[in-house]
CSV table of C-alpha atoms and ligand atoms in Angstrom, one decimal:
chain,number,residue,atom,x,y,z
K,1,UNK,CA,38.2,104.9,346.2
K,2,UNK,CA,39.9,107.7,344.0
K,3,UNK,CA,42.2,106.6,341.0
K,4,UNK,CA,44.6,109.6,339.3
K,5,UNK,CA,46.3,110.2,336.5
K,6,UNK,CA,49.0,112.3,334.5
K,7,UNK,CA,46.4,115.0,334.5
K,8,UNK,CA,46.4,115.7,338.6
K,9,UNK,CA,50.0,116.5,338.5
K,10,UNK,CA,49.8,118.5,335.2
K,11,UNK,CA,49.6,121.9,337.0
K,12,UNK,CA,52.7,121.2,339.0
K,13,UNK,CA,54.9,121.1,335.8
K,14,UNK,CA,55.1,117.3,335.3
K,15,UNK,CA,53.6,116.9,331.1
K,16,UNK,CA,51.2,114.4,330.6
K,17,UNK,CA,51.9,111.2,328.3
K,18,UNK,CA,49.8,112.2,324.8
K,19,UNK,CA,50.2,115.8,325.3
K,20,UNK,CA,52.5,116.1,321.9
K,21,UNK,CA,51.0,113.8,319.3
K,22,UNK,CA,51.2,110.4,321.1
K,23,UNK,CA,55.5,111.8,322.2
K,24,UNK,CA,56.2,111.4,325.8
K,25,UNK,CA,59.0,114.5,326.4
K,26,UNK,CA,59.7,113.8,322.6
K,27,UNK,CA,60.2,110.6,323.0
K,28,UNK,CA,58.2,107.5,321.6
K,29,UNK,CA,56.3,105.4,324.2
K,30,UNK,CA,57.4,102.2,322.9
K,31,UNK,CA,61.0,103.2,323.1
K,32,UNK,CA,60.9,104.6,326.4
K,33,UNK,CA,58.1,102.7,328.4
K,34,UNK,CA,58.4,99.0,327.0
K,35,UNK,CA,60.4,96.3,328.1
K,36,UNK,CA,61.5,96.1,324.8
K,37,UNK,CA,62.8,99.7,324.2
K,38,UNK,CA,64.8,98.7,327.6
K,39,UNK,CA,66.9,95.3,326.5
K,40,UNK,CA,67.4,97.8,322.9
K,41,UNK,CA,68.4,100.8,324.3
K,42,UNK,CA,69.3,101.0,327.9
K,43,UNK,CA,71.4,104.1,327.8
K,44,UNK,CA,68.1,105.8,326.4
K,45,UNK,CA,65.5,104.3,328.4
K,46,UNK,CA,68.0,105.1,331.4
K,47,UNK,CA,68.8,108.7,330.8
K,48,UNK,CA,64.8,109.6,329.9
K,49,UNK,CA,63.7,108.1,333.8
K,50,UNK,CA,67.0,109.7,335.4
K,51,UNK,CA,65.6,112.9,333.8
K,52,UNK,CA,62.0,112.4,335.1
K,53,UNK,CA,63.6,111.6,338.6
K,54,UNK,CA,65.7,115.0,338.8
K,55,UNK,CA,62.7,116.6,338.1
K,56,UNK,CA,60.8,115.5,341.1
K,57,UNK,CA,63.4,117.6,343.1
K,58,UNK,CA,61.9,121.2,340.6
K,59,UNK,CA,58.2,120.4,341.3
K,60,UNK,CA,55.4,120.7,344.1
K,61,UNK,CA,52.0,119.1,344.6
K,62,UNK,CA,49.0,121.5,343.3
K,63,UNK,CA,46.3,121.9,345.5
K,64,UNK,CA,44.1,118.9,343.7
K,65,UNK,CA,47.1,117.0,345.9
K,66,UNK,CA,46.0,118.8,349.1
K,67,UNK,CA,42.8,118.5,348.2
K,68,UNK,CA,42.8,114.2,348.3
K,69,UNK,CA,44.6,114.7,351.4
K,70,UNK,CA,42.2,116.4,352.7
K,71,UNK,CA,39.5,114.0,351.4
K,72,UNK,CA,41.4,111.2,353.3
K,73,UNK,CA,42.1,112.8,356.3
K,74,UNK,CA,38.3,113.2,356.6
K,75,UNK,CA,36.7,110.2,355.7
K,76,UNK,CA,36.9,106.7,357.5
K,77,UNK,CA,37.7,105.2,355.0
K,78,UNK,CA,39.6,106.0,351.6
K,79,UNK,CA,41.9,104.3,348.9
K,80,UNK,CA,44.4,106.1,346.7
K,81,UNK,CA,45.3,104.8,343.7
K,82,UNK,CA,47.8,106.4,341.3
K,83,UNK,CA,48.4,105.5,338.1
K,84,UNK,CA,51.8,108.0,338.4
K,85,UNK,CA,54.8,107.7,338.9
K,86,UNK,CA,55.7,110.7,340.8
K,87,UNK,CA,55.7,111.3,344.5
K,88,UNK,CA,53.2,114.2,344.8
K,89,UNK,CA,50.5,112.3,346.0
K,90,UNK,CA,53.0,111.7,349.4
K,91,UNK,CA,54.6,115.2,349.3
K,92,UNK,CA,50.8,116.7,349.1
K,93,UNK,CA,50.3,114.6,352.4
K,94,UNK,CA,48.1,111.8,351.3
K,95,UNK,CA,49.3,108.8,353.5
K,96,UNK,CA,48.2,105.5,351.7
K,97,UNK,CA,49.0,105.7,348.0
K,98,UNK,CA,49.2,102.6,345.8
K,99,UNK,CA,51.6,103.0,342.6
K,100,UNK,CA,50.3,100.7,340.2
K,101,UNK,CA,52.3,101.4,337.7
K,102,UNK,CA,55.3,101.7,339.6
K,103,UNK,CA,57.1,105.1,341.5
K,104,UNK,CA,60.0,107.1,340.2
K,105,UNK,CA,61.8,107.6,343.8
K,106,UNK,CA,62.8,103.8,343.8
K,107,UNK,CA,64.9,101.3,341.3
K,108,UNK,CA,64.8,97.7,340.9
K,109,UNK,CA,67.5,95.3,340.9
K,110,UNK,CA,66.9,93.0,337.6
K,111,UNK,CA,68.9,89.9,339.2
K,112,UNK,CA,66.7,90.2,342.6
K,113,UNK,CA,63.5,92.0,341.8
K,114,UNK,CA,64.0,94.1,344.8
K,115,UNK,CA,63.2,97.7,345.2
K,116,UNK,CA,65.3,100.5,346.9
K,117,UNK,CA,64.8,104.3,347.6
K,118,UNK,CA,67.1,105.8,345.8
K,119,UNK,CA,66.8,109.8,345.6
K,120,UNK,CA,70.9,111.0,346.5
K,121,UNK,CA,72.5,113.6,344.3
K,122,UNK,CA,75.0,110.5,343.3
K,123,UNK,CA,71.3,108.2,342.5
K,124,UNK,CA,70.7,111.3,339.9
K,125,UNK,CA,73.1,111.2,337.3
K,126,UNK,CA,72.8,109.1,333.6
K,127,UNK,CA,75.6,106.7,335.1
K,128,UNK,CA,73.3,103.1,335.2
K,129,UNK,CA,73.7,102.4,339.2
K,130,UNK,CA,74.0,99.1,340.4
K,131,UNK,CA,72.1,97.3,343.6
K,132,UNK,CA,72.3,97.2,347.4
K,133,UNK,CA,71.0,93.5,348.1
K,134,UNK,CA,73.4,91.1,345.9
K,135,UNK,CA,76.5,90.0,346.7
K,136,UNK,CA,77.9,91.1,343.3
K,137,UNK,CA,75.6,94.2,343.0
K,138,UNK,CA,73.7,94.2,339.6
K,139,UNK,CA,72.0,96.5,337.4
K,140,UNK,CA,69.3,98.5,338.4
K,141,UNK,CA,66.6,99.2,336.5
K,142,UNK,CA,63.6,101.6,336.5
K,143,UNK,CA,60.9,100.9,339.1
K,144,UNK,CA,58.2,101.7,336.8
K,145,UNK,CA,55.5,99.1,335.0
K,146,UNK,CA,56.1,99.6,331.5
K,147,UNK,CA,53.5,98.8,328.8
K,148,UNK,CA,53.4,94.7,328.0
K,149,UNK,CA,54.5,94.2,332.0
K,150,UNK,CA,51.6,93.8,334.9
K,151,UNK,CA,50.4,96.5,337.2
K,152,UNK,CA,51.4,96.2,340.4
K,153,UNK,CA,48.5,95.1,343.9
K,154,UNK,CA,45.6,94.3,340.9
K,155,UNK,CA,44.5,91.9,343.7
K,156,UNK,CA,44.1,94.4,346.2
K,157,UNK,CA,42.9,97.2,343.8
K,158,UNK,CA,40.2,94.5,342.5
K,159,UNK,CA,39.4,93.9,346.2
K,160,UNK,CA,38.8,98.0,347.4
K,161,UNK,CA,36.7,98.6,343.8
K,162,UNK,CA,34.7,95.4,344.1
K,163,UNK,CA,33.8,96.8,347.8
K,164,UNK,CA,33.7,100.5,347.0
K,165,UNK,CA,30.7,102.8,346.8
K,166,UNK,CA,32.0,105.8,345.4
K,167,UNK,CA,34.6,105.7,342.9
K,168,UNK,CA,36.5,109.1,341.8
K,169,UNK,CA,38.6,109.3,339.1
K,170,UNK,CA,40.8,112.0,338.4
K,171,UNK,CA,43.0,113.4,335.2
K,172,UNK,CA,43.1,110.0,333.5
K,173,UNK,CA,42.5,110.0,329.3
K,174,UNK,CA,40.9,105.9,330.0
K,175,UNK,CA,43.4,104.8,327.0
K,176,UNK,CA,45.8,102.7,329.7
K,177,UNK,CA,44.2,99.5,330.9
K,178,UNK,CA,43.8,97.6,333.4
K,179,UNK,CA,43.2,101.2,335.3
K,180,UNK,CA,40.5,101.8,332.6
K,181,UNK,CA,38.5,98.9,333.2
K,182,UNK,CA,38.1,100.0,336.7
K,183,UNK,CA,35.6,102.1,336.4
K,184,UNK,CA,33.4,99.5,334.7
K,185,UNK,CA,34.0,97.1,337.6
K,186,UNK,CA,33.0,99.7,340.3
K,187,UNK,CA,30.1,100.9,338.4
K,188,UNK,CA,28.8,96.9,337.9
K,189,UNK,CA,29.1,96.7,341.5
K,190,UNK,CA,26.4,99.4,342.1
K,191,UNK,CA,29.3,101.7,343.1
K,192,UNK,CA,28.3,106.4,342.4
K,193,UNK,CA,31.5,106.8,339.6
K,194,UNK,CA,32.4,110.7,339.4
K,195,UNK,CA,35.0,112.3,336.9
K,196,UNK,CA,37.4,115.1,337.3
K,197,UNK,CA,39.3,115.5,334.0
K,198,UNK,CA,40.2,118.6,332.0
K,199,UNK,CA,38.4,117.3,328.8
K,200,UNK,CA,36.2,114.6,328.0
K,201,UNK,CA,37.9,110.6,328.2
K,202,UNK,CA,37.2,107.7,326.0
K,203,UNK,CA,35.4,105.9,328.7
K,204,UNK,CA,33.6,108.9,329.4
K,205,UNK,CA,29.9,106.9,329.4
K,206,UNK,CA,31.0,104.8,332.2
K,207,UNK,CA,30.7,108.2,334.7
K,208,UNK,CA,27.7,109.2,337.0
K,209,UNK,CA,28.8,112.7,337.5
K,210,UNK,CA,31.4,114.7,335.3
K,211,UNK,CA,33.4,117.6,336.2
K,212,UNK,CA,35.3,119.1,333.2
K,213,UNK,CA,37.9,121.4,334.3
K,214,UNK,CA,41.5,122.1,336.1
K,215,UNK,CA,41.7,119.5,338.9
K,216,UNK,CA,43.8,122.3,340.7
K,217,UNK,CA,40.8,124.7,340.6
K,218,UNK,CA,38.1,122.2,340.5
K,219,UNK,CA,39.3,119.3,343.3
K,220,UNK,CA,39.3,121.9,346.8
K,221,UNK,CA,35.4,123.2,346.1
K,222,UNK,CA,34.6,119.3,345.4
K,223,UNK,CA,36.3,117.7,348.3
K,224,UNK,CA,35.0,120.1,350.5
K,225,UNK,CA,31.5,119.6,349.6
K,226,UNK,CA,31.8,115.5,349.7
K,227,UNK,CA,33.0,115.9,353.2
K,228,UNK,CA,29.9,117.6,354.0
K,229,UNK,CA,27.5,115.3,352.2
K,230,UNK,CA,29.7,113.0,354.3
K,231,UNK,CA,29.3,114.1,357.6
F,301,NAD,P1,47.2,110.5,330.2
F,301,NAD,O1,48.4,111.4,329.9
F,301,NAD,O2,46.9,109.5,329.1
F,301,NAD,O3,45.9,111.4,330.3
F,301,NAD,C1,45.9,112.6,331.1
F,301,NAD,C2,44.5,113.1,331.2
F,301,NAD,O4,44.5,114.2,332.1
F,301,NAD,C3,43.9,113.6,329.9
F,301,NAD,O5,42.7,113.1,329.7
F,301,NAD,C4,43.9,115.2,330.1
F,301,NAD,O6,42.8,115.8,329.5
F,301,NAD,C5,43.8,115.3,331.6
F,301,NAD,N1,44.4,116.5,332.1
F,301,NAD,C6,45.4,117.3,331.7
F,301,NAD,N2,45.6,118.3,332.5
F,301,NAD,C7,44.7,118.2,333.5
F,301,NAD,C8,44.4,119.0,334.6
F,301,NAD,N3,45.1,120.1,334.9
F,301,NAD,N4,43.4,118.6,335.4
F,301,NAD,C9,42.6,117.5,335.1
F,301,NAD,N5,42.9,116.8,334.1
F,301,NAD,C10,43.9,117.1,333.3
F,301,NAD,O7,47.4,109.9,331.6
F,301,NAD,P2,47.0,108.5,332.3
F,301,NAD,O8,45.6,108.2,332.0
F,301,NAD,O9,47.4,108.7,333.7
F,301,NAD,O10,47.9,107.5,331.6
F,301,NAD,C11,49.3,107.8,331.3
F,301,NAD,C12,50.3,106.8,331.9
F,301,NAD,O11,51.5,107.5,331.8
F,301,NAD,C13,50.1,106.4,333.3
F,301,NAD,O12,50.2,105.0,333.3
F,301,NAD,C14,51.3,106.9,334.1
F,301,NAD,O13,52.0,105.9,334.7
F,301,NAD,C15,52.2,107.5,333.0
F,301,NAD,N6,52.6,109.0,333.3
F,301,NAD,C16,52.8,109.4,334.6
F,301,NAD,C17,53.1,110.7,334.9
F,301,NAD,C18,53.3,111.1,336.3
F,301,NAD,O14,53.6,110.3,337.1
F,301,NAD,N7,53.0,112.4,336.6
F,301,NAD,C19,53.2,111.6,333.8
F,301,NAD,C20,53.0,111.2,332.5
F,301,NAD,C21,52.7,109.8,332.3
């Protein structure tokens, strides 16, 4: 089971969240990323996520993307899950990715709750869109789990770490929970716990093996050893 973070996408352009003194892009998190910050400033909230979503179309997955492809594609089985909200996991060529805390490349209607792809020039501007599946189409908002709201498939991400034996995680700082916790869980369950992270995290105790470093340089030379101790 492998679990990313901000940091895997860092080399293709995309910040992290606490790279500028606790600012997302300049912003604060609890205006921006909180239910909240939403119902008091939609126009904001609206305008920072369009922003993130036109920038998917200016970036490309690094080769720590190809490289959990890779992993995938060679062992029986493998669980990605992604704590981002990008689409470079997909674009890289992994094939079953779980967005726990939501994807960018989709909005939800607030009256329904349903999700819909919506990527068009016209889906891209700071106009606030409105939905496909009501009669009287309504609002859409961002399809992203903001802090104070619950991650998305816990259940079956409880399920894969509670039966996992190795457990990989990669360019996560361990501050957001529930995906911080899962470590602990996978560890309790007798499960090998490795790190790739570009510095050390707070939960950094919880890991069997560490590698500090780039995942971009680092994750190609490590997946293609584990496939061999695999084989
Ligand atoms: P985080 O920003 O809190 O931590 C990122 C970690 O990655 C840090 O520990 C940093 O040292 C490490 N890092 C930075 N560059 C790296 C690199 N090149 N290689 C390896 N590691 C590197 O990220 P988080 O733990 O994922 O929590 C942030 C939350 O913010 C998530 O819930 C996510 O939804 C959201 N977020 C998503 C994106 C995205 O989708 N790309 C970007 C920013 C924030």
């Amino acid at each position: 089971m492998v679990l990313t973070g901000a940091g895997i996408s860092a080399e293709s352009g995309i910040r992290t969240f606490r790279d500028n003194d606790g600012l997302w892009e300049e912003h604060r998190i609890e205006d921006v990323a909180t239910p909240q910050g939403w119902r008091a400033n939609p126009a904001l909230v609206w305008g920072f996520y369009q922003a993130r979503r036109r920038q998917l179309n200016e970036v490309e997955p690094n080769p720590a993307h190809a490289a959990l492809a890779s992993l995938e594609e060679g062992l029986e089985h493998m669980l990605l899950i992604t704590q981002n909200v990008d689409d470079l996991h997909e674009r890289g060529g992994s094939k079953d990715v779980v967005h726990m805390h939501g994807q960018l490349v989709t909005l939800r209607c607030e009256t329904s709750g349903r999700s819909e792809h919506r990527m068009d020039a016209a889906d891209l501007t700071d106009e606030f869109l409105t939905c496909n599946c009501c009669a009287e189409p309504q609002r859409l908002r961002p399809d992203i789990v903001w802090f104070g709201e619950q991650p998305m498939f816990m259940q079956e991400i409880y399920a894969a770490v509670d039966a996992c034996d190795v457990f990989i995680v990669i360019g996560s700082s361990g501050h957001v929970y529930p995906a911080a916790d899962l470590v602990h869980i996978a560890r309790a369950k007798g499960a090998r716990t490795v790190l790739v992270n570009a510095e050390a995290p707070m939960n950094i105790g919880a890991f069997d093996e560490v590698h500090l470093g780039k995942a971009g340089e680092l994750m190609p030379a490590l997946v293609e050893a584990w496939l061999s101790e695999s084989d």
